[in-house]
Short mmCIF file of C-alpha atoms in Angstrom, two decimals:
data_model
loop_
_atom_site.label_atom_id
_atom_site.label_comp_id
_atom_site.label_asym_id
_atom_site.label_seq_id
_atom_site.Cartn_x
_atom_site.Cartn_y
_atom_site.Cartn_z
CA MET A 6 0.22 0.64 0.37
CA LYS A 7 2.78 1.85 0.70
CA PRO A 8 3.82 3.26 -3.46
CA VAL A 9 0.14 3.82 -3.41
CA ARG A 10 -0.16 6.13 -0.14
CA TRP A 11 2.65 8.58 -2.24
CA LEU A 12 1.51 8.29 -5.41
CA LEU A 13 -1.37 9.91 -3.81
CA ILE A 14 0.43 12.45 -1.52
CA ALA A 15 2.09 13.25 -4.35
CA LEU A 16 -1.70 13.85 -6.51
CA PHE A 17 -2.26 15.96 -3.34
CA ALA A 18 1.19 18.18 -3.42
CA LEU A 19 2.06 19.12 -7.18
CA PRO A 20 -0.82 21.30 -7.36
CA LEU A 21 0.67 23.26 -3.28
CA ALA A 22 3.79 23.38 -4.88
CA VAL A 23 2.78 24.82 -8.29
CA PHE A 24 0.40 27.07 -6.36
CA ALA A 25 3.83 28.04 -3.78
CA ALA A 26 5.70 28.85 -6.65
CA GLY A 27 3.13 31.26 -8.46
CA ALA A 28 3.20 33.20 -5.04
CA PHE A 29 6.90 33.12 -4.26
CA TRP A 30 8.17 33.63 -7.52
CA PRO A 31 5.72 35.68 -9.61
CA ARG A 32 8.51 35.47 -12.45
CA GLY A 33 7.91 31.60 -12.51
CA LEU A 34 12.03 29.55 -12.19
CA LEU A 35 15.45 31.40 -13.33
CA LEU A 36 16.42 28.11 -15.73
CA ASP A 37 19.35 31.24 -17.81
CA ALA A 38 20.92 33.69 -16.27
CA ALA A 39 21.00 37.12 -18.43
CA ALA A 40 23.00 36.76 -22.07
CA ARG A 41 22.02 38.50 -25.31
CA GLN A 42 19.71 36.75 -27.44
CA GLU A 43 19.70 37.77 -31.22
CA GLY A 44 16.24 36.43 -33.03
CA LEU A 45 12.69 36.86 -34.32
CA LEU A 46 9.92 38.89 -32.19
CA ILE A 47 6.67 39.03 -33.08
CA LEU A 48 3.96 40.88 -30.80
CA PRO A 49 0.24 39.73 -31.97
CA GLU A 50 -2.28 41.84 -32.78
CA SER A 51 -3.58 40.53 -28.66
CA GLY A 52 -0.86 42.22 -28.05
CA TRP A 53 2.39 41.38 -25.02
CA SER A 54 0.10 38.30 -23.26
CA ASN A 55 0.80 35.99 -26.54
CA ALA A 56 4.54 37.89 -28.38
CA ARG A 57 7.15 35.00 -29.01
CA PHE A 58 10.91 35.15 -29.70
CA GLU A 59 12.57 32.71 -32.14
CA PRO A 60 15.98 32.54 -31.88
CA ARG A 61 18.51 33.54 -34.48
CA ALA A 62 19.78 29.75 -34.44
CA ASN A 63 16.21 28.16 -34.84
CA ILE A 64 15.15 30.14 -37.93
CA GLU A 65 18.62 29.45 -39.84
CA ARG A 66 18.02 25.52 -39.15
CA ASN A 67 14.21 26.09 -40.41
CA LEU A 68 15.27 27.48 -42.75
CA HIS A 69 18.09 24.45 -43.86
CA GLN A 70 15.47 21.41 -42.85
CA ARG A 71 12.94 23.06 -44.78
CA SER A 72 14.10 20.95 -48.40
CA GLN A 73 13.73 17.84 -46.34
CA GLY A 74 9.76 18.99 -45.37
CA ARG A 75 11.70 18.95 -41.46
CA TYR A 76 10.81 22.00 -38.78
CA THR A 77 11.75 23.02 -35.81
CA VAL A 78 9.87 24.45 -32.94
CA ASP A 79 11.81 26.32 -29.80
CA ASP A 80 9.85 29.16 -28.99
CA ARG A 81 9.25 31.26 -26.73
CA CYS A 82 6.31 33.54 -24.65
CA VAL A 83 8.00 36.85 -23.87
CA ASP A 84 8.31 38.94 -20.70
CA ALA A 85 8.73 42.47 -22.22
CA GLY A 86 10.13 43.31 -18.75
CA PRO A 87 11.95 47.14 -18.47
CA ALA A 88 12.47 46.91 -22.34
CA GLN A 89 8.48 47.31 -23.06
CA LYS A 90 8.65 50.89 -23.75
CA ALA A 91 10.94 51.07 -26.02
CA LEU A 92 9.72 48.08 -27.97
CA ASP A 93 7.08 49.46 -28.71
CA HIS A 94 8.09 52.90 -29.91
CA LEU A 95 9.93 50.32 -32.38
CA LEU A 96 7.41 48.23 -32.82
CA HIS A 97 5.09 50.96 -34.25
CA GLN A 98 7.46 51.53 -37.03
CA ALA A 99 7.28 48.11 -38.47
CA ARG A 100 4.49 46.69 -40.91
CA PRO A 101 2.66 43.38 -40.54
CA HIS A 102 4.23 40.11 -40.25
CA HIS A 103 0.41 38.11 -41.18
CA GLY A 104 -1.20 40.09 -38.91
CA ASP A 105 1.36 40.80 -36.68
CA ARG A 106 4.60 42.80 -35.89
CA ALA A 107 7.96 41.62 -35.69
CA LEU A 108 11.13 43.18 -34.53
CA TRP A 109 15.02 41.22 -35.08
CA ILE A 110 16.47 41.65 -32.40
CA SER A 111 20.03 41.35 -29.67
CA VAL A 112 19.11 41.95 -26.12
CA MET A 113 20.01 41.02 -22.86
CA ALA A 114 17.40 38.61 -21.78
CA GLU A 115 16.99 35.46 -18.99
CA THR A 116 15.20 32.39 -18.58
CA ARG A 117 12.77 31.54 -16.85
CA TRP A 118 9.63 29.57 -16.29
CA ARG A 119 6.07 30.52 -15.94
CA PRO A 120 2.74 30.22 -16.69
CA SER A 121 0.76 32.56 -19.04
CA PRO A 122 -1.74 32.77 -21.94
CA CYS A 123 0.85 32.17 -24.41
CA MET A 124 1.88 29.30 -23.72
CA GLN A 125 -1.55 27.45 -23.94
CA ARG A 126 -1.41 28.90 -27.63
CA LEU A 127 1.87 26.88 -28.56
CA THR A 128 1.43 24.21 -27.38
CA HIS A 129 -1.93 24.34 -28.62
CA ARG A 130 -4.07 22.98 -25.15
CA GLY A 131 -7.63 24.02 -23.60
CA ARG A 132 -8.13 26.39 -21.32
CA GLY A 133 -8.76 25.89 -18.30
CA THR A 134 -5.60 24.36 -16.91
CA ILE A 135 -2.39 25.63 -15.96
CA HIS A 136 0.05 26.24 -18.53
CA TYR A 137 4.17 25.81 -17.61
CA GLY A 138 6.84 26.99 -20.39
CA ARG A 139 9.92 28.69 -21.05
CA HIS A 140 9.69 32.89 -21.13
CA LEU A 141 12.17 34.71 -22.26
CA ARG A 142 12.06 38.08 -19.79
CA ILE A 143 14.06 40.73 -21.97
CA LEU A 144 16.14 43.40 -19.67
CA SER A 145 17.76 45.80 -22.44
CA VAL A 146 18.09 45.64 -25.31
CA GLU A 147 20.86 46.54 -28.27
CA ARG A 148 19.49 46.17 -30.95
CA ALA A 149 16.45 46.41 -33.06
CA THR A 150 15.47 46.25 -36.84
CA PRO A 151 11.78 46.18 -37.65
CA ILE A 152 10.40 44.07 -40.25
CA ARG A 153 9.32 45.20 -43.36
CA CYS A 154 9.02 42.67 -45.53
CA ASN A 155 9.26 38.87 -45.65
CA VAL A 156 11.03 37.37 -42.57
CA ASP A 157 12.69 34.69 -44.95
CA LEU A 158 13.44 36.91 -47.45
CA PHE A 159 14.75 39.37 -44.45
CA VAL A 160 16.81 36.09 -43.36
CA HIS A 161 18.52 35.38 -45.76
CA ASN A 162 19.19 39.11 -47.22
CA GLY A 163 21.93 39.09 -43.75
CA ARG A 164 18.53 40.62 -41.40
CA SER A 165 17.56 43.08 -43.02
CA CYS A 166 14.99 43.89 -45.96
CA PRO A 167 15.50 43.84 -49.94
CA PRO A 168 15.25 47.46 -51.33
CA PRO A 169 11.60 47.04 -53.16
CA PRO A 170 12.09 46.80 -56.86
CA ALA A 171 12.07 50.47 -58.56
CA PRO A 172 8.68 50.96 -61.23
CA PRO A 173 8.47 51.18 -63.97
CA ALA A 174 8.85 53.49 -66.54
CA ALA A 175 5.94 54.79 -67.89
CA LEU A 176 5.38 53.76 -71.00
CA HIS A 177 4.29 55.83 -74.07
CA LEU A 178 0.88 54.62 -75.93
CA ASP A 179 1.20 55.86 -79.75
CA ARG A 180 -2.62 55.71 -79.64
CA PRO A 181 -3.78 59.21 -78.99
CA ASP A 182 -7.23 58.40 -80.19
CA LEU A 183 -7.43 55.88 -77.01
CA TYR A 184 -8.00 59.74 -74.97
CA PRO A 185 -11.75 58.53 -74.97
CA GLN A 186 -13.42 62.01 -77.00
CA ALA A 187 -15.89 62.88 -74.58
CA ALA A 188 -12.85 63.58 -71.91
CA ARG A 189 -11.34 65.20 -73.97
CA GLN A 190 -13.27 67.72 -74.84
CA ALA A 191 -14.34 68.71 -71.07
CA GLY A 192 -10.48 68.57 -69.85
CA VAL A 193 -10.81 65.40 -67.94
CA GLU A 194 -7.71 63.86 -67.17
CA GLY A 195 -7.06 60.86 -63.91
CA GLU A 196 -4.93 58.06 -63.54
CA ALA A 197 -6.47 55.13 -63.26
CA GLN A 198 -4.80 51.48 -62.32
CA VAL A 199 -5.34 47.92 -63.65
CA GLU A 200 -4.83 44.47 -63.18
CA LEU A 201 -4.01 42.41 -65.49
CA LEU A 202 -4.41 38.43 -66.07
CA VAL A 203 -2.12 37.65 -68.84
CA GLY A 204 -2.06 34.11 -69.71
CA PRO A 205 0.76 32.44 -72.97
CA GLY A 206 2.04 34.76 -75.81
CA ASN A 207 0.42 37.71 -73.92
CA ALA A 208 -3.22 36.51 -74.00
CA ILE A 209 -5.68 38.87 -71.43
CA ALA A 210 -7.10 36.77 -69.52
CA ARG A 211 -9.04 39.14 -67.60
CA CYS A 212 -8.27 42.81 -66.99
CA ARG A 213 -9.92 44.83 -64.53
CA ILE A 214 -10.39 48.71 -62.70
CA LEU A 215 -7.88 48.42 -59.28
CA ARG A 216 -8.31 52.13 -58.71
CA SER A 217 -10.80 54.49 -60.27
CA SER A 218 -9.08 57.21 -62.15
CA GLY A 219 -12.79 58.94 -60.67
CA HIS A 220 -14.50 59.38 -64.19
CA ALA A 221 -16.46 56.74 -65.62
CA ASP A 222 -15.11 57.27 -69.34
CA LEU A 223 -11.52 57.13 -68.25
CA ASP A 224 -12.01 54.26 -66.43
CA ALA A 225 -14.26 52.52 -69.24
CA ALA A 226 -11.20 52.94 -71.56
CA ALA A 227 -7.90 51.92 -68.90
CA CYS A 228 -7.90 48.17 -69.69
CA PRO A 229 -7.98 48.85 -74.02
CA ALA A 230 -5.21 51.10 -73.27
CA ALA A 231 -2.80 49.14 -71.23
CA THR A 232 -3.94 45.69 -73.59
CA ALA A 233 -3.22 48.10 -76.97
CA ASN A 234 1.04 48.86 -75.39
CA PRO A 235 2.81 45.07 -76.05
CA GLN A 236 5.36 46.42 -73.33
CA ALA A 237 2.90 46.93 -70.83
CA LEU A 238 2.77 42.96 -71.14
CA GLN A 239 5.97 42.78 -70.02
CA GLY A 240 7.71 42.09 -66.36
CA LYS A 241 7.25 38.21 -64.78
CA GLY A 242 4.61 39.94 -62.14
CA SER A 243 3.29 37.09 -59.57
CA ALA A 244 1.75 33.91 -60.41
CA ALA A 245 0.56 32.95 -56.80
CA GLY A 246 -2.54 31.27 -57.30
CA LEU A 247 -2.62 31.16 -60.74
CA ALA A 248 -3.38 28.49 -63.11
CA THR A 249 0.12 27.34 -64.67
CA GLY A 250 1.74 29.80 -67.41
CA MET A 251 -0.65 32.75 -65.71
CA ARG A 252 0.54 36.10 -64.23
CA ARG A 253 -0.34 38.75 -62.54
CA LEU A 254 0.77 42.40 -63.68
CA ILE A 255 -0.06 45.99 -61.93
CA ARG A 256 -0.32 48.76 -64.60
CA THR A 257 -1.45 52.17 -63.71
CA VAL A 258 -2.96 54.23 -66.82
CA ARG A 259 -2.18 58.15 -66.50
CA TRP A 260 -4.49 60.24 -68.77
CA GLN A 261 -2.64 63.26 -69.46
CA LEU A 262 -4.06 66.09 -72.19
CA LYS A 263 -0.64 67.98 -72.02
CA GLU A 264 1.25 65.31 -72.98
CA GLN A 265 0.12 61.00 -74.29
CA HIS A 266 -1.54 59.43 -71.64
CA GLN A 267 1.22 56.77 -70.33
CA THR A 268 0.06 53.38 -69.03
CA ARG A 269 3.52 52.07 -66.86
#
């Protein structure tokens, strides 16, 4: 009976131990003393309670493992601690990263074992239980770079976002007859943005207005003007979500009376 007795004692003692740990060590148990940490900090829209950190070593390991279909999870919950004000300021400069905001950080931080809502999400467990895990408590920020591009691209490019591609130069259309007559007589000018779906052999599958010029006559003539210029159909464009051989091109048709209307 002794093993059963000790098992029952352990079952009753465990909740008390968990409660005592939370009461006496509200910041959690110290696992690793303060050290320099570098990696990706992601702050969801839900706020700091669900912030997470992924070490640089794990990100680089996953980039190498991707070709093998493998992925290692090593996310840690984050306690911004005394550095939260400085991090909030930097995160406001970061573009949304799939609804989140992201920083590449180099910080002095310690690792603690403690419960939080973040651990519930990372472990994919249900509510109503206590979820413990590793927390990165940030003590000071040495360096932080707002990420305004894809994280993989950021890492591949030496931990910086590559410059955006230069916009295509304006392409003059040698078709003055395409300027709507009513708009010409009324002295109307404007600029419309169109989306072209282009197939093999530059066949136009679809053209639609993305941004109106503010004038119905100019909008109606924007697609014929864009498709009339072979140069407007050049470029790789985007193939995301399209059938094989299809490209998505974004072009701007600018209607000007002093100069020829342009597509870029």
